[in-house]
Short mmCIF file of C-alpha atoms in Angstrom, two decimals:
data_model
loop_
_atom_site.label_atom_id
_atom_site.label_comp_id
_atom_site.label_asym_id
_atom_site.label_seq_id
_atom_site.Cartn_x
_atom_site.Cartn_y
_atom_site.Cartn_z
CA GLU R 218 -0.08 -0.33 -0.01
CA ILE R 219 1.39 3.45 -0.87
CA VAL R 220 1.00 5.65 2.48
CA LEU R 221 0.80 9.30 1.76
CA THR R 222 2.12 11.94 4.42
CA GLN R 223 0.81 15.26 4.93
CA SER R 224 2.49 18.26 6.51
CA PRO R 225 1.48 20.12 8.32
CA ALA R 226 -0.86 18.81 9.75
CA THR R 227 -3.01 22.23 11.08
CA LEU R 228 -1.04 25.53 9.11
CA SER R 229 -2.50 28.73 10.31
CA LEU R 230 -2.25 31.78 8.15
CA SER R 231 -4.09 35.16 7.38
CA PRO R 232 -6.39 35.65 4.30
CA GLY R 233 -4.09 37.16 1.17
CA GLU R 234 -1.19 35.07 2.54
CA ARG R 235 0.74 32.26 0.46
CA ALA R 236 -0.44 28.76 1.67
CA THR R 237 2.05 25.91 1.03
CA LEU R 238 0.98 22.29 1.59
CA SER R 239 2.89 19.36 1.18
CA CYS R 240 1.86 15.75 0.46
CA ARG R 241 4.81 13.00 0.22
CA ALA R 242 4.26 9.33 -0.92
CA SER R 243 6.20 6.08 -0.07
CA GLN R 244 6.73 5.49 -3.03
CA SER R 245 6.88 6.93 -6.61
CA VAL R 246 3.61 7.69 -7.73
CA ASN R 247 4.42 9.81 -10.74
CA SER R 248 2.16 12.13 -11.63
CA TYR R 249 -1.03 10.47 -10.37
CA LEU R 250 -1.77 12.59 -7.48
CA ALA R 251 -5.18 14.62 -6.69
CA TRP R 252 -6.32 16.98 -4.11
CA TYR R 253 -8.93 17.32 -2.56
CA GLN R 254 -10.70 20.50 -0.21
CA GLN R 255 -13.70 19.58 2.47
CA LYS R 256 -15.58 21.97 4.76
CA PRO R 257 -17.33 21.10 7.82
CA GLY R 258 -20.74 19.19 6.90
CA GLN R 259 -19.63 18.58 2.74
CA ALA R 260 -18.21 16.43 0.51
CA PRO R 261 -14.58 16.75 -0.70
CA ARG R 262 -14.26 18.57 -3.76
CA LEU R 263 -11.60 17.85 -6.22
CA LEU R 264 -9.04 20.77 -6.82
CA ILE R 265 -6.09 19.23 -8.37
CA TYR R 266 -5.70 16.15 -10.63
CA ASP R 267 -2.99 14.38 -12.57
CA ALA R 268 -0.23 16.88 -9.57
CA SER R 269 -0.97 20.22 -11.55
CA ASN R 270 -4.26 20.49 -13.59
CA ARG R 271 -6.97 22.04 -11.99
CA ALA R 272 -10.23 20.40 -12.39
CA THR R 273 -13.35 22.43 -13.70
CA GLY R 274 -14.48 25.55 -12.02
CA ILE R 275 -11.17 25.71 -9.74
CA PRO R 276 -9.85 29.48 -9.15
CA ALA R 277 -6.76 30.08 -10.59
CA ARG R 278 -4.85 30.69 -6.87
CA PHE R 279 -4.89 27.07 -6.68
CA SER R 280 -1.92 25.08 -7.95
CA GLY R 281 -0.12 22.02 -8.16
CA SER R 282 3.82 20.53 -8.68
CA GLY R 283 5.63 17.93 -8.02
CA SER R 284 5.89 13.92 -9.06
CA GLY R 285 7.67 10.98 -7.86
CA THR R 286 7.22 10.76 -4.33
CA ASP R 287 6.94 14.45 -3.17
CA PHE R 288 3.97 17.18 -4.07
CA THR R 289 2.80 20.63 -3.25
CA LEU R 290 -0.46 22.60 -3.21
CA THR R 291 -0.41 26.36 -3.53
CA ILE R 292 -2.57 28.76 -2.47
CA SER R 293 -1.66 31.89 -3.97
CA SER R 294 -3.21 34.26 -1.72
CA LEU R 295 -5.98 33.40 0.32
CA GLU R 296 -9.70 33.86 0.39
CA PRO R 297 -11.91 33.25 3.59
CA GLU R 298 -13.73 30.42 1.67
CA ASP R 299 -10.43 28.48 1.16
CA PHE R 300 -9.96 27.70 5.07
CA ALA R 301 -10.79 24.22 4.97
CA VAL R 302 -9.09 20.24 5.45
CA TYR R 303 -7.09 19.59 2.55
CA TYR R 304 -5.83 15.89 1.51
CA CYS R 305 -4.46 14.25 -1.19
CA GLN R 306 -5.19 11.06 -2.81
CA GLN R 307 -2.66 8.67 -5.18
CA ARG R 308 -4.82 6.50 -8.22
CA SER R 309 -0.81 4.99 -9.11
CA ASN R 310 -1.45 1.74 -6.97
CA TRP R 311 -5.04 1.22 -5.92
CA ILE R 312 -6.39 4.73 -3.99
CA THR R 313 -4.73 5.84 -0.75
CA PHE R 314 -5.51 9.42 0.76
CA GLY R 315 -3.41 11.57 2.94
CA GLN R 316 -4.03 12.17 6.55
CA GLY R 317 -4.93 15.59 5.59
CA THR R 318 -3.81 19.08 6.37
CA ARG R 319 -6.26 21.69 8.43
CA LEU R 320 -5.83 25.20 7.30
CA GLU R 321 -7.50 27.50 9.81
CA ILE R 322 -7.48 31.21 10.47
CA LYS R 323 -4.45 32.87 12.22
CA GLU M 213 -26.91 18.89 -13.50
CA VAL M 214 -24.92 15.69 -12.00
CA GLN M 215 -25.97 14.43 -8.81
CA LEU M 216 -25.11 11.56 -6.80
CA LEU M 217 -27.87 10.96 -3.78
CA GLU M 218 -26.73 7.85 -1.39
CA SER M 219 -29.54 6.43 1.11
CA GLY M 220 -29.54 3.71 3.45
CA GLY M 221 -27.89 4.63 6.24
CA GLY M 222 -28.84 4.05 9.76
CA LEU M 223 -28.22 2.45 13.19
CA VAL M 224 -26.86 -1.25 12.87
CA GLN M 225 -25.91 -3.52 15.62
CA PRO M 226 -22.63 -4.81 15.60
CA GLY M 227 -22.83 -7.76 13.23
CA GLY M 228 -25.49 -7.23 11.23
CA SER M 229 -26.16 -5.76 7.50
CA VAL M 230 -26.83 -3.38 5.99
CA ARG M 231 -27.14 -2.03 2.15
CA LEU M 232 -26.50 1.53 0.65
CA SER M 233 -28.01 2.79 -2.77
CA CYS M 234 -26.22 5.54 -4.77
CA ALA M 235 -28.67 7.38 -7.17
CA ALA M 236 -26.66 9.08 -10.20
CA SER M 237 -28.23 11.34 -12.62
CA GLY M 238 -27.06 13.65 -14.89
CA PHE M 239 -24.59 11.80 -16.84
CA THR M 240 -24.36 8.80 -18.86
CA PHE M 241 -23.82 6.61 -15.36
CA SER M 242 -22.56 3.33 -17.57
CA SER M 243 -19.70 5.06 -18.61
CA TYR M 244 -18.48 5.46 -15.64
CA GLY M 245 -16.19 3.86 -12.55
CA MET M 246 -17.93 4.68 -9.35
CA ASN M 247 -16.25 4.04 -5.83
CA TRP M 248 -17.43 4.03 -1.89
CA VAL M 249 -15.07 6.68 0.12
CA ARG M 250 -15.99 6.62 3.89
CA GLN M 251 -14.96 8.78 6.51
CA ALA M 252 -14.89 8.03 10.48
CA PRO M 253 -15.94 10.61 12.73
CA GLY M 254 -13.03 12.83 12.57
CA LYS M 255 -11.10 11.21 10.69
CA GLY M 256 -9.93 11.27 7.45
CA LEU M 257 -11.02 9.50 4.12
CA GLU M 258 -10.68 6.05 3.46
CA TRP M 259 -11.24 4.49 0.15
CA VAL M 260 -13.71 1.34 0.47
CA SER M 261 -14.67 -0.04 -2.77
CA GLY M 262 -14.96 0.50 -6.79
CA ILE M 263 -16.14 -1.16 -9.70
CA SER M 264 -16.31 -0.18 -13.28
CA GLY M 265 -18.68 1.11 -15.70
CA SER M 266 -19.86 -2.13 -16.79
CA GLY M 267 -19.95 -4.14 -13.34
CA GLY M 268 -17.31 -6.76 -14.73
CA SER M 269 -14.26 -5.59 -12.16
CA THR M 270 -14.51 -5.02 -9.01
CA TYR M 271 -12.32 -4.28 -5.83
CA CYS M 272 -11.99 -3.64 -2.26
CA ALA M 273 -9.81 -2.20 0.79
CA ASP M 274 -8.45 -4.82 2.64
CA SER M 275 -10.35 -3.90 5.51
CA VAL M 276 -13.45 -4.37 4.46
CA LYS M 277 -12.46 -7.50 1.80
CA GLY M 278 -14.85 -10.62 2.27
CA ARG M 279 -17.57 -8.24 3.95
CA PHE M 280 -18.82 -6.04 1.77
CA THR M 281 -19.89 -6.09 -1.93
CA ILE M 282 -19.82 -3.68 -4.12
CA SER M 283 -22.17 -3.72 -7.63
CA ARG M 284 -23.98 -1.70 -9.95
CA ASP M 285 -27.47 -1.61 -11.87
CA ASN M 286 -26.70 0.66 -14.61
CA SER M 287 -30.47 0.32 -15.93
CA LYS M 288 -31.49 2.07 -12.76
CA ASN M 289 -28.23 4.17 -12.77
CA THR M 290 -27.43 3.18 -8.99
CA LEU M 291 -25.19 2.21 -7.14
CA TYR M 292 -25.02 -0.45 -4.19
CA LEU M 293 -22.73 -1.15 -1.91
CA GLN M 294 -23.83 -4.25 0.55
CA MET M 295 -22.51 -4.38 3.91
CA ASN M 296 -22.13 -7.38 6.26
CA SER M 297 -21.12 -8.40 9.38
CA LEU M 298 -20.84 -4.83 10.52
CA ARG M 299 -18.23 -3.91 13.07
CA ALA M 300 -18.03 -0.69 15.17
CA GLU M 301 -14.67 0.68 13.06
CA ASP M 302 -17.20 0.60 10.23
CA THR M 303 -19.24 3.73 11.87
CA ALA M 304 -18.70 6.50 9.09
CA VAL M 305 -20.10 8.30 6.44
CA TYR M 306 -20.42 6.34 2.99
CA TYR M 307 -19.68 8.73 0.19
CA CYS M 308 -20.64 7.85 -3.78
CA ALA M 309 -17.84 9.05 -5.75
CA LYS M 310 -17.77 9.24 -9.76
CA MET M 311 -14.59 9.06 -11.35
CA VAL M 312 -13.62 11.64 -13.57
CA PHE M 313 -12.10 9.21 -16.46
CA GLY M 314 -14.03 6.74 -16.36
CA VAL M 315 -11.49 3.78 -14.67
CA VAL M 316 -11.72 2.41 -11.05
CA PHE M 317 -8.55 3.81 -9.79
CA GLY M 318 -8.73 7.23 -10.56
CA TYR M 319 -9.94 10.69 -9.43
CA MET M 320 -13.07 11.20 -7.91
CA ASP M 321 -14.54 14.56 -9.60
CA VAL M 322 -18.47 14.14 -8.39
CA TRP M 323 -19.55 12.85 -4.81
CA GLY M 324 -22.45 12.38 -2.67
CA LYS M 325 -23.53 14.23 0.09
CA GLY M 326 -23.21 10.65 2.15
CA THR M 327 -24.90 8.80 4.10
CA THR M 328 -24.22 7.49 7.97
CA VAL M 329 -23.68 4.59 9.28
CA THR M 330 -23.66 3.85 13.12
CA VAL M 331 -22.67 0.35 14.23
CA SER M 332 -23.29 0.21 18.37
CA SER M 333 -25.44 -1.97 20.02
#
């Protein structure tokens, strides 16, 4: 099983700041990695797929990068609605998720 | 509008069974792989099971293998999860999700609102 480790567990930032979230895989997943956003009481929403492609309707402030084992989700300038939990997910070998990063308002 | 609507959750005794349903609309259901993903209270996401568009290929996580069975009825645009021998650790919100590219092991671009299964005596 491919284990995805996200860091940090919690990230405290203010609106307008830049957020950088990390996801590390226990073995290479090539570029087969996605990022999801989940708000309380809601289902996850797909943000990024294949490491760097924005899903339909996702604002340009969200970007993804990386390949192999190290991946990054960047939110260039935080909006109030961006504070949520973010998960990475790989599809290289079955499907696994990271444990999540909580992005909270500082 | 593309939509998924789960149903069938509730309170179940340990060792009991329940069948979840997921009604799909707004897309060609048979063309897409579908998955079930669960989230225990206060925890992260866990992939549970997946099925190909035709229903001919199915997959389950080790944690539920032999107890849960995924299936679909393309004539009814409905996905199912039969859950047997339930344990307390199966307590979670269960989401059905549509795959982006049709394959089973892919990315999930449409999610239902979820249905809650609570296993307790």
